[in-house]
Amino acid sequence: MIRVVLAAVLAVAVLGASLPAVEDARADRTATRVDTSVERLSAAGSALAYGSDATSDAAAAPTRTVTFSLPSPTWTSAGIDYVAVGGQPGGQGNRSVVTYAVAGGTETTRRLSLPVELRTPNGPIVLRGYGDRPISVALRRTADGPVLVASRAYSG
């Protein structure tokens, strides 16, 4: 009887000691998924800037679509509060950054490695919830030179 109680107490102690590490691993996995999408967005923008000609016509502008995969909260992945392309939620936008917060965590800002400026005409593009969220970037010509214009991409 004492062995059973001792084994149960030991199991609870080991589980309690390991839960913070599991929580950290969940947050790291989610952050890695978002960071991968940020890198794909940088690569798409760079490919447009180096390989295409900017145009002032929005309908004819060369465009790429990047999908941000926001994980749902599970035992292996933490949820995400938001991902914001172009600046912090509620901010002015037009910044070459992606800001995100893993559920219950601190805000992280990643600078996009782009050869031209990123514009978000309607403020930052804020993605919430979970699932696939497509973002399109188009190479546009302005009076100040070429820029990448980011917007939500809609399917269908």
Short mmCIF file of C-alpha atoms in Angstrom, two decimals:
data_model
loop_
_atom_site.label_atom_id
_atom_site.label_comp_id
_atom_site.label_asym_id
_atom_site.label_seq_id
_atom_site.Cartn_x
_atom_site.Cartn_y
_atom_site.Cartn_z
CA MET A 1 0.00 0.00 0.00
CA ILE A 2 2.80 2.40 0.88
CA ARG A 3 4.51 1.63 -2.43
CA VAL A 4 1.37 2.52 -4.39
CA VAL A 5 0.98 5.83 -2.54
CA LEU A 6 4.68 6.61 -2.96
CA ALA A 7 4.50 5.80 -6.69
CA ALA A 8 1.44 8.05 -7.12
CA VAL A 9 3.11 10.93 -5.25
CA LEU A 10 6.27 10.52 -7.32
CA ALA A 11 4.27 10.45 -10.58
CA VAL A 12 2.44 13.66 -9.64
CA ALA A 13 5.74 15.36 -8.73
CA VAL A 14 7.37 14.37 -12.02
CA LEU A 15 4.33 15.53 -14.00
CA GLY A 16 4.27 18.86 -12.14
CA ALA A 17 7.95 19.41 -12.81
CA SER A 18 7.64 18.62 -16.53
CA LEU A 19 4.58 20.77 -17.37
CA PRO A 20 6.51 24.07 -17.67
CA ALA A 21 8.84 22.44 -20.19
CA VAL A 22 5.87 21.13 -22.18
CA GLU A 23 4.31 24.60 -22.19
CA ASP A 24 7.57 26.16 -23.41
CA ALA A 25 7.81 23.56 -26.18
CA ARG A 26 4.24 24.31 -27.30
CA ALA A 27 4.99 28.06 -27.50
CA ASP A 28 8.27 27.42 -29.35
CA ARG A 29 6.53 25.21 -31.90
CA THR A 30 3.90 27.88 -32.59
CA ALA A 31 6.53 30.63 -32.86
CA THR A 32 8.51 28.50 -35.31
CA ARG A 33 5.45 28.07 -37.53
CA VAL A 34 4.82 31.83 -37.60
CA ASP A 35 8.52 32.58 -38.19
CA THR A 36 8.47 30.19 -41.17
CA SER A 37 5.56 32.14 -42.66
CA VAL A 38 7.45 35.41 -42.05
CA GLU A 39 10.44 34.02 -43.96
CA ARG A 40 8.17 32.94 -46.85
CA LEU A 41 6.69 36.46 -46.95
CA SER A 42 10.21 37.96 -47.11
CA ALA A 43 11.20 35.53 -49.87
CA ALA A 44 8.06 36.29 -51.91
CA GLY A 45 8.59 40.05 -51.59
CA SER A 46 12.26 39.79 -52.52
CA ALA A 47 11.46 37.60 -55.53
CA LEU A 48 8.96 40.19 -56.75
CA ALA A 49 11.33 43.12 -56.20
CA TYR A 50 14.28 41.45 -57.94
CA GLY A 51 12.44 39.52 -60.66
CA SER A 52 9.49 41.67 -61.73
CA ASP A 53 8.75 45.15 -63.00
CA ALA A 54 6.67 47.42 -60.79
CA THR A 55 3.50 48.88 -62.26
CA SER A 56 1.14 51.61 -61.15
CA ASP A 57 -1.88 49.58 -62.34
CA ALA A 58 -3.12 47.52 -59.37
CA ALA A 59 -4.83 44.95 -61.62
CA ALA A 60 -1.63 44.29 -63.60
CA ALA A 61 0.82 44.38 -60.69
CA PRO A 62 2.93 41.24 -60.20
CA THR A 63 1.60 39.47 -57.11
CA ARG A 64 2.54 36.60 -54.84
CA THR A 65 0.41 34.96 -52.16
CA VAL A 66 1.81 33.65 -48.88
CA THR A 67 -0.27 31.58 -46.49
CA PHE A 68 0.17 32.02 -42.76
CA SER A 69 -0.79 28.78 -41.00
CA LEU A 70 -2.02 29.68 -37.53
CA PRO A 71 -2.09 26.58 -35.31
CA SER A 72 -5.02 25.70 -33.10
CA PRO A 73 -4.20 25.11 -29.42
CA THR A 74 -3.37 21.45 -28.84
CA TRP A 75 -1.10 19.42 -26.57
CA THR A 76 1.76 20.08 -29.01
CA SER A 77 1.06 23.66 -30.16
CA ALA A 78 0.06 26.78 -28.28
CA GLY A 79 -2.65 28.99 -29.74
CA ILE A 80 -1.90 32.41 -31.14
CA ASP A 81 -3.47 35.69 -30.04
CA TYR A 82 -2.72 37.47 -33.33
CA VAL A 83 -0.34 37.92 -36.24
CA ALA A 84 -0.11 41.45 -37.65
CA VAL A 85 1.57 42.20 -40.98
CA GLY A 86 2.77 45.80 -41.29
CA GLY A 87 2.89 46.80 -37.62
CA GLN A 88 1.18 46.30 -34.29
CA PRO A 89 -2.60 45.82 -34.18
CA GLY A 90 -4.24 49.24 -33.96
CA GLY A 91 -1.07 50.93 -35.21
CA GLN A 92 -0.53 52.95 -38.36
CA GLY A 93 0.87 50.16 -40.49
CA ASN A 94 3.23 50.65 -43.44
CA ARG A 95 6.13 49.03 -41.61
CA SER A 96 8.21 46.13 -42.94
CA VAL A 97 7.51 43.97 -39.89
CA VAL A 98 5.32 41.13 -38.69
CA THR A 99 4.25 41.28 -35.06
CA TYR A 100 2.69 38.32 -33.26
CA ALA A 101 1.82 37.05 -29.80
CA VAL A 102 1.61 33.40 -28.84
CA ALA A 103 -1.38 32.85 -26.54
CA GLY A 104 -0.58 34.18 -23.09
CA GLY A 105 2.93 35.20 -24.15
CA THR A 106 4.75 38.39 -24.96
CA GLU A 107 4.64 40.20 -28.26
CA THR A 108 7.34 39.38 -30.83
CA THR A 109 8.31 41.57 -33.78
CA ARG A 110 10.17 40.19 -36.79
CA ARG A 111 11.63 42.58 -39.37
CA LEU A 112 11.01 41.55 -42.96
CA SER A 113 14.15 41.38 -45.07
CA LEU A 114 12.89 43.24 -48.13
CA PRO A 115 14.72 45.35 -50.73
CA VAL A 116 11.76 47.78 -50.96
CA GLU A 117 9.31 49.23 -48.47
CA LEU A 118 6.17 47.30 -47.43
CA ARG A 119 2.89 49.21 -47.41
CA THR A 120 -0.37 48.25 -45.77
CA PRO A 121 -2.79 50.96 -46.98
CA ASN A 122 -5.57 50.11 -44.51
CA GLY A 123 -3.32 49.70 -41.48
CA PRO A 124 -1.77 46.46 -40.25
CA ILE A 125 -3.32 43.25 -41.52
CA VAL A 126 -4.34 41.45 -38.32
CA LEU A 127 -4.87 37.69 -38.43
CA ARG A 128 -6.62 35.96 -35.52
CA GLY A 129 -7.93 32.50 -34.76
CA TYR A 130 -6.44 29.42 -36.38
CA GLY A 131 -6.18 27.92 -39.82
CA ASP A 132 -4.71 29.13 -43.10
CA ARG A 133 -4.74 32.90 -43.71
CA PRO A 134 -3.50 34.02 -47.17
CA ILE A 135 -1.75 37.38 -47.62
CA SER A 136 -0.92 38.79 -51.04
CA VAL A 137 1.94 41.14 -51.85
CA ALA A 138 1.99 43.14 -55.08
CA LEU A 139 4.87 45.13 -56.54
CA ARG A 140 3.55 48.62 -57.27
CA ARG A 141 5.18 51.73 -58.66
CA THR A 142 4.61 54.97 -56.75
CA ALA A 143 6.00 58.51 -57.05
CA ASP A 144 8.59 57.48 -54.43
CA GLY A 145 9.64 54.35 -56.32
CA PRO A 146 8.66 50.69 -56.11
CA VAL A 147 6.85 49.37 -53.01
CA LEU A 148 5.27 46.10 -51.97
CA VAL A 149 1.59 46.44 -51.11
CA ALA A 150 0.25 43.79 -48.75
CA SER A 151 -3.42 42.88 -48.47
CA ARG A 152 -5.65 39.99 -47.49
CA ALA A 153 -5.94 37.42 -50.24
CA TYR A 154 -9.38 35.96 -50.71
CA SER A 155 -10.04 32.66 -52.37
CA GLY A 156 -13.07 31.85 -54.44
#
